Short mmCIF file of C-alpha atoms in Angstrom, two decimals:
data_model
loop_
_atom_site.label_atom_id
_atom_site.label_comp_id
_atom_site.label_asym_id
_atom_site.label_seq_id
_atom_site.Cartn_x
_atom_site.Cartn_y
_atom_site.Cartn_z
CA MET A 1 28.31 4.43 17.39
CA LYS A 2 25.77 4.11 20.14
CA ASN A 3 23.05 1.45 19.91
CA VAL A 4 20.09 2.11 17.49
CA LYS A 5 17.25 3.37 19.60
CA VAL A 6 13.81 2.23 18.78
CA ILE A 7 10.23 3.03 20.15
CA ILE A 8 7.32 0.76 19.41
CA TRP A 9 3.86 2.37 19.18
CA GLY A 10 1.12 -0.16 19.54
CA MET A 11 1.86 -3.19 21.76
CA GLY A 12 -0.59 -5.73 20.20
CA ALA A 13 0.32 -8.96 18.36
CA MET A 14 2.60 -7.28 15.90
CA GLY A 15 4.24 -4.71 18.03
CA SER A 16 4.81 -7.24 20.84
CA GLY A 17 6.51 -9.62 18.38
CA MET A 18 8.74 -6.79 17.17
CA ALA A 19 9.74 -6.16 20.79
CA ARG A 20 10.62 -9.77 21.23
CA MET A 21 12.66 -9.84 18.15
CA LEU A 22 14.52 -6.61 18.99
CA MET A 23 15.28 -7.96 22.49
CA GLY A 24 17.31 -10.67 20.89
CA LYS A 25 19.35 -8.43 18.57
CA LYS A 26 22.69 -6.78 19.06
CA GLY A 27 23.38 -3.05 18.71
CA VAL A 28 19.81 -2.04 19.13
CA ASP A 29 17.70 -0.89 22.27
CA ILE A 30 14.01 -0.41 22.86
CA VAL A 31 13.81 2.96 24.59
CA GLY A 32 10.01 3.39 24.53
CA ALA A 33 6.78 1.43 24.16
CA ILE A 34 3.42 2.94 23.71
CA ASP A 35 -0.09 1.61 24.13
CA ILE A 36 -3.33 2.41 25.99
CA GLY A 37 -5.55 1.29 28.73
CA ASP A 38 -4.35 -1.09 31.44
CA LYS A 39 -1.07 -1.86 29.50
CA ILE A 40 0.24 1.62 30.50
CA GLY A 41 2.74 1.50 33.34
CA LYS A 42 3.34 -2.30 32.88
CA PRO A 43 6.95 -3.33 32.57
CA ILE A 44 7.58 -4.59 29.10
CA PHE A 45 9.00 -7.82 30.43
CA ASP A 46 5.73 -8.50 32.13
CA HIS A 47 3.84 -7.72 29.08
CA LEU A 48 5.96 -9.90 26.89
CA GLY A 49 5.93 -12.76 29.55
CA GLU A 50 9.65 -13.27 29.64
CA THR A 51 12.78 -11.47 30.73
CA PHE A 52 15.79 -10.49 28.47
CA GLU A 53 19.34 -10.40 30.02
CA GLY A 54 21.14 -7.09 29.37
CA LYS A 55 18.01 -5.34 28.03
CA GLU A 56 16.24 -2.64 29.85
CA ASN A 57 12.71 -3.41 31.40
CA ILE A 58 11.21 -0.14 30.31
CA LYS A 59 7.51 0.53 31.25
CA ILE A 60 4.83 0.85 28.58
CA GLY A 61 3.80 4.33 28.43
CA THR A 62 1.94 7.26 26.70
CA VAL A 63 2.43 9.15 23.49
CA GLU A 64 3.15 12.30 25.41
CA GLU A 65 5.89 10.43 27.53
CA TYR A 66 7.80 8.80 24.59
CA ILE A 67 7.20 10.78 21.46
CA THR A 68 9.62 13.64 22.12
CA GLU A 69 12.22 15.31 19.92
CA LYS A 70 15.00 12.76 19.00
CA ARG A 71 13.94 10.33 21.66
CA ALA A 72 14.79 7.49 19.20
CA ASP A 73 16.23 6.85 15.76
CA VAL A 74 13.08 5.07 14.64
CA VAL A 75 9.46 4.49 15.68
CA LEU A 76 7.85 1.22 14.62
CA LEU A 77 4.26 2.20 14.22
CA CYS A 78 1.81 -0.69 14.55
CA THR A 79 -1.52 0.69 15.13
CA ASP A 80 -3.35 1.25 11.89
CA SER A 81 -4.06 -0.20 8.41
CA PHE A 82 -5.07 2.92 6.65
CA THR A 83 -3.02 6.05 5.69
CA ALA A 84 -5.71 8.44 6.77
CA LYS A 85 -5.87 6.99 10.24
CA ALA A 86 -2.13 6.71 10.68
CA PHE A 87 -1.31 10.22 9.35
CA ASP A 88 -1.61 12.20 12.48
CA LYS A 89 0.72 9.73 14.26
CA ILE A 90 3.20 9.72 11.56
CA LYS A 91 3.07 13.58 11.49
CA LEU A 92 3.76 13.81 15.31
CA ILE A 93 6.74 11.37 15.03
CA VAL A 94 8.42 13.10 12.11
CA GLU A 95 7.94 16.45 13.71
CA ASN A 96 9.98 15.13 16.53
CA LYS A 97 12.59 14.22 14.05
CA MET A 98 12.31 10.47 14.16
CA ASN A 99 12.24 8.02 11.29
CA VAL A 100 9.15 5.81 10.88
CA VAL A 101 8.58 2.26 9.90
CA THR A 102 4.94 1.41 9.86
CA SER A 103 2.87 -1.80 9.28
CA ALA A 104 -0.09 0.18 8.00
CA GLU A 105 -0.87 -1.62 4.67
CA GLU A 106 -1.84 1.55 2.75
CA MET A 107 1.51 3.12 3.69
CA ALA A 108 3.25 0.58 1.48
CA PHE A 109 2.45 2.81 -1.52
CA PRO A 110 0.05 5.63 -0.12
CA LYS A 111 0.19 7.51 -3.42
CA ALA A 112 -2.18 4.82 -4.88
CA GLN A 113 -5.17 5.93 -2.92
CA ASN A 114 -4.06 8.89 -0.87
CA PRO A 115 -1.83 11.09 -3.08
CA GLU A 116 -2.48 14.25 -1.24
CA LEU A 117 -1.56 12.73 2.18
CA ALA A 118 1.49 11.01 0.58
CA GLU A 119 2.65 14.43 -0.58
CA LYS A 120 2.14 15.83 2.86
CA ILE A 121 3.94 12.99 4.55
CA ASP A 122 6.85 13.37 2.10
CA ALA A 123 7.07 17.12 2.70
CA LEU A 124 6.92 16.75 6.44
CA ALA A 125 9.72 14.04 6.44
CA LYS A 126 11.97 16.11 4.22
CA GLU A 127 11.42 19.24 6.35
CA ASN A 128 12.45 17.36 9.48
CA GLY A 129 15.19 15.20 7.91
CA VAL A 130 13.70 11.73 8.41
CA SER A 131 12.26 8.98 6.42
CA VAL A 132 8.96 7.17 6.41
CA LEU A 133 8.51 3.60 5.15
CA GLY A 134 5.44 1.33 5.07
CA THR A 135 6.22 -2.47 4.89
CA GLY A 136 5.17 -5.82 6.11
CA ILE A 137 4.72 -9.27 4.61
CA ASN A 138 1.95 -8.23 2.42
CA PRO A 139 2.04 -5.52 0.99
CA GLY A 140 5.85 -5.18 1.40
CA LEU A 141 7.32 -8.42 0.29
CA ILE A 142 5.36 -11.59 -0.75
CA MET A 143 2.82 -10.39 -3.26
CA ASP A 144 4.83 -7.42 -4.69
CA VAL A 145 8.57 -7.19 -3.85
CA LEU A 146 9.15 -10.86 -4.36
CA VAL A 147 7.44 -10.74 -7.67
CA LEU A 148 9.42 -7.84 -8.90
CA VAL A 149 12.63 -9.57 -7.83
CA MET A 150 11.63 -12.51 -10.16
CA THR A 151 10.75 -10.15 -13.01
CA GLY A 152 14.51 -9.41 -12.96
CA ALA A 153 15.06 -12.55 -14.80
CA CYS A 154 12.51 -11.66 -17.62
CA THR A 155 13.16 -10.06 -20.98
CA ASP A 156 9.38 -9.53 -21.53
CA ILE A 157 6.21 -10.00 -19.64
CA LYS A 158 2.66 -10.71 -20.74
CA LYS A 159 0.99 -11.21 -17.40
CA ILE A 160 1.79 -11.53 -13.73
CA THR A 161 -0.20 -13.54 -11.30
CA SER A 162 0.48 -13.22 -7.58
CA ARG A 163 -1.28 -15.68 -5.32
CA ARG A 164 -1.13 -16.04 -1.46
CA VAL A 165 -3.25 -18.58 0.42
CA ASN A 166 -2.63 -17.75 4.06
CA SER A 167 -3.75 -18.12 7.68
CA LEU A 168 -4.99 -15.05 9.53
CA SER A 169 -4.69 -16.78 12.87
CA PRO A 170 -1.39 -15.02 13.97
CA PHE A 171 -2.88 -11.48 13.56
CA GLY A 172 -4.39 -9.26 16.16
CA ALA A 173 -7.83 -8.03 16.83
CA ALA A 174 -7.70 -5.21 14.34
CA VAL A 175 -7.16 -7.54 11.45
CA MET A 176 -9.89 -9.83 12.71
CA GLU A 177 -12.30 -6.92 12.51
CA GLU A 178 -11.07 -5.89 9.00
CA GLN A 179 -11.65 -9.24 7.76
CA GLY A 180 -15.03 -9.77 9.31
CA ILE A 181 -14.19 -12.76 11.31
CA GLY A 182 -17.09 -14.21 13.19
CA ILE A 183 -19.84 -12.12 11.60
CA SER A 184 -22.70 -13.49 9.58
CA VAL A 185 -23.04 -13.84 5.81
CA GLU A 186 -25.66 -11.14 5.95
CA GLU A 187 -23.38 -8.79 7.85
CA PHE A 188 -20.64 -9.58 5.45
CA GLU A 189 -22.75 -8.60 2.35
CA THR A 190 -23.97 -5.44 4.16
CA GLY A 191 -20.36 -4.41 4.93
CA LYS A 192 -19.22 -5.13 1.44
CA LYS A 193 -21.94 -3.06 -0.05
CA GLU A 194 -21.59 -0.10 2.27
CA GLY A 195 -17.79 -0.27 2.14
CA THR A 196 -17.36 -0.77 5.88
CA LEU A 197 -15.70 -4.24 5.58
CA ALA A 198 -12.12 -3.88 4.56
CA GLY A 199 -11.09 -7.37 3.77
CA HIS A 200 -7.49 -7.52 2.70
CA VAL A 201 -5.92 -3.97 2.72
CA GLY A 202 -3.17 -3.36 0.14
CA PHE A 203 -4.10 -4.50 -3.23
CA PRO A 204 -4.13 -1.04 -4.96
CA GLU A 205 -0.76 -0.34 -3.11
CA SER A 206 0.90 -3.65 -4.23
CA ILE A 207 -0.29 -3.31 -7.91
CA SER A 208 0.75 0.39 -7.96
CA LEU A 209 4.04 -0.41 -6.44
CA MET A 210 4.74 -3.17 -9.04
CA SER A 211 3.47 -1.19 -12.00
CA THR A 212 5.61 1.83 -11.06
CA ALA A 213 8.68 -0.24 -10.69
CA LEU A 214 8.00 -1.92 -14.14
CA GLY A 215 7.15 1.35 -15.80
CA LEU A 216 3.82 0.11 -16.64
CA GLU A 217 0.87 2.55 -17.04
CA LEU A 218 -2.27 0.81 -16.03
CA ASP A 219 -5.75 2.06 -17.00
CA GLU A 220 -7.50 0.78 -13.87
CA ILE A 221 -7.32 -1.34 -10.82
CA VAL A 222 -10.40 -3.22 -9.68
CA GLN A 223 -10.88 -5.64 -6.65
CA ASP A 224 -13.50 -7.83 -5.25
CA MET A 225 -14.04 -10.03 -2.15
CA GLU A 226 -16.18 -12.99 -1.32
CA PRO A 227 -16.89 -14.57 2.14
CA ILE A 228 -15.22 -17.76 3.24
CA VAL A 229 -17.93 -19.48 5.39
CA THR A 230 -16.92 -22.13 7.78
CA ASP A 231 -18.73 -25.31 8.46
CA VAL A 232 -17.04 -25.93 11.88
CA ASP A 233 -16.19 -23.75 14.70
CA ARG A 234 -12.87 -22.21 14.60
CA VAL A 235 -10.81 -20.46 17.24
CA ALA A 236 -7.80 -18.36 16.72
CA PRO A 237 -5.62 -16.43 19.31
CA HIS A 238 -7.46 -13.23 18.56
CA GLY A 239 -10.77 -14.11 16.92
CA GLU A 240 -13.16 -16.95 16.44
CA ALA A 241 -15.83 -18.04 13.92
CA LYS A 242 -18.78 -20.37 14.64
CA ALA A 243 -20.04 -22.75 12.06
CA GLY A 244 -22.03 -20.72 9.41
CA SER A 245 -20.21 -17.47 10.00
CA ILE A 246 -17.32 -15.85 8.32
CA ALA A 247 -13.95 -17.42 8.80
CA GLY A 248 -12.12 -15.23 6.19
CA VAL A 249 -12.20 -13.47 2.95
CA ALA A 250 -11.31 -14.46 -0.60
CA MET A 251 -9.87 -11.37 -2.28
CA LYS A 252 -9.03 -10.72 -5.73
CA ALA A 253 -7.72 -7.65 -7.83
CA TRP A 254 -6.92 -7.01 -11.35
CA GLY A 255 -4.53 -4.32 -12.79
CA LYS A 256 -5.79 -3.69 -16.33
CA LYS A 257 -4.50 -1.99 -19.53
CA ASP A 258 -6.41 -1.70 -22.76
CA GLY A 259 -8.99 -4.03 -21.31
CA GLU A 260 -6.48 -6.85 -20.62
CA THR A 261 -5.49 -7.98 -17.11
CA ILE A 262 -1.66 -7.55 -16.81
CA ILE A 263 -1.41 -8.08 -12.97
CA GLU A 264 -3.84 -10.41 -11.19
CA MET A 265 -3.79 -10.78 -7.35
CA ASP A 266 -5.55 -13.80 -5.76
CA HIS A 267 -5.64 -13.93 -2.01
CA PRO A 268 -7.93 -16.23 0.06
CA GLN A 269 -7.25 -15.82 3.76
CA GLN A 270 -8.81 -17.26 6.86
CA ILE A 271 -8.39 -18.35 10.35
CA GLU A 272 -7.33 -21.79 11.12
CA PRO A 273 -7.19 -23.11 7.40
CA GLU A 274 -5.53 -26.31 8.27
CA GLN A 275 -8.55 -27.25 10.34
CA VAL A 276 -10.62 -27.56 7.07
CA GLY A 277 -7.83 -29.21 4.87
CA VAL A 278 -6.60 -25.89 3.24
CA ASN A 279 -2.94 -25.86 2.48
CA THR A 280 -1.35 -22.47 2.58
CA GLY A 281 1.28 -21.21 0.10
CA ASP A 282 2.72 -18.31 -1.82
CA TYR A 283 2.95 -18.37 -5.61
CA VAL A 284 4.47 -16.10 -8.27
CA ILE A 285 3.31 -17.00 -11.77
CA ILE A 286 4.72 -14.92 -14.66
CA ASP A 287 3.82 -15.44 -18.24
CA GLY A 288 6.87 -14.12 -19.85
CA ASN A 289 10.28 -14.87 -21.29
CA PRO A 290 11.18 -16.94 -19.52
CA ALA A 291 7.99 -18.37 -17.90
CA ILE A 292 8.39 -18.33 -14.13
CA ASN A 293 6.51 -20.38 -11.59
CA VAL A 294 7.71 -19.99 -8.01
CA VAL A 295 5.92 -21.98 -5.23
CA ASN A 296 6.49 -21.87 -1.44
CA SER A 297 4.28 -23.99 0.56
CA PRO A 298 3.34 -23.77 3.31
CA GLU A 299 3.04 -20.00 3.36
CA VAL A 300 5.52 -17.55 4.93
CA GLU A 301 3.58 -17.08 8.17
CA GLY A 302 1.98 -13.59 8.03
CA GLY A 303 2.59 -12.56 11.64
CA VAL A 304 6.22 -13.50 11.85
CA GLY A 305 6.82 -12.17 8.35
CA THR A 306 5.37 -8.69 9.16
CA ILE A 307 7.35 -8.57 12.46
CA ALA A 308 10.54 -9.53 10.67
CA MET A 309 10.09 -7.18 7.72
CA CYS A 310 9.43 -4.14 9.93
CA VAL A 311 12.52 -4.80 12.13
CA ASN A 312 14.84 -5.85 9.31
CA MET A 313 14.05 -2.71 7.25
CA ILE A 314 15.14 -0.40 10.20
CA PRO A 315 18.61 0.13 8.92
CA GLN A 316 17.56 0.70 5.34
CA THR A 317 15.04 3.40 6.58
CA ILE A 318 17.63 5.12 8.75
CA ASN A 319 20.04 5.15 5.84
CA ALA A 320 17.49 6.31 3.32
CA ARG A 321 17.08 9.84 1.80
CA SER A 322 14.76 12.06 3.80
CA GLY A 323 11.15 11.85 2.75
CA LEU A 324 8.46 9.06 2.12
CA VAL A 325 10.10 6.06 0.67
CA THR A 326 8.78 2.69 -0.50
CA MET A 327 10.27 -0.76 -0.78
CA ILE A 328 11.29 -0.02 -4.39
CA ASP A 329 13.32 2.87 -3.32
CA LEU A 330 15.55 0.97 -0.88
CA PRO A 331 18.07 -1.87 -0.83
CA ILE A 332 16.58 -5.38 -0.69
CA PRO A 333 15.16 -6.68 2.65
CA HIS A 334 17.29 -9.10 4.41
CA ALA A 335 17.70 -10.72 7.87
CA ILE A 336 20.20 -9.06 10.33
CA LEU A 337 22.20 -11.84 12.21
CA GLY A 338 24.95 -9.52 13.43
CA ASP A 339 25.15 -6.16 15.15
CA PHE A 340 22.46 -3.54 13.83
CA ARG A 341 25.07 -0.80 14.23
CA ASP A 342 27.16 -2.45 11.44
CA GLN A 343 24.18 -1.90 8.98
CA ILE A 344 24.03 1.92 9.70
CA HIS A 345 25.89 4.14 7.22
CA PRO A 346 28.27 6.61 8.95
CA GLU A 347 26.26 9.53 7.63
CA ALA A 348 22.87 8.26 8.35
CA LYS A 349 20.03 9.95 10.31
CA ILE A 350 20.80 8.65 13.78
CA VAL A 351 20.56 10.15 17.12
CA LYS A 352 24.07 11.13 18.27
#
């Protein structure tokens, strides 16, 4: 079998990290990298700031150059958070008969808020014989899939609490903008009221993913967010917050049935939390039989985790049935320490 061929669309913080990870893996080749502006035409080694022996130093190019029929086995799409914004790109990729793994948060379970687009993506993927997966660290693993894994030990469940206290510092400019990093409290409140400030993207998707897996029919999903105002100047690689401005967002969401909260999400996230004495961590608390309390502190770093999840789910996506798939449709995520080709089923959807 030939090496697994990968195109990366979006060479920001996440896409560049995926490129570095793939460059160190066996049985997989990057055959295209897409971005805009002054990155076009730049050798990928120059962009990444290091060379990789035995790997091709391709040039970062345009959509027209690299999104062509069966150019790769899979495209890692790292450009958007929202299904509606990612849709045209996904459509173009699948119509060129390539599988998609995207870090777009809403794509983790697009049926939650975009059922019509989810149906269209599913139909397009089936028509072209490819698969589309949305994943990442959150949604995609920590606050949903990890929770579901732990419920496997329960005979009954009264309530689930999923909590993640994390740093936004590893993420790129798009996430900084979504979180309102550096804006004033007044701008935050205006953005919240007008719906122009996203905060964390993915709670409806995570809750819907979990409730679907559990066979739980919820009556409603509600969410809210409050600003995290910094008392000191903070500077992250892709954003900064002056004292008195917004350094992050405290997000909460509740999945309810018959007026009772069955699933609670608690997610305060900010840049440089350690600078103000905040300890990060991931927590799964299940009120059930048996009671479960899983703690991982410090957190699984969001940037590295998202990069790893997208890369490590490449084989499962290639092996999957055609159509739109989610993390509950596929085998469990795991690291790949050997040859990527060994993970591919002989009858999988791969470029011959």
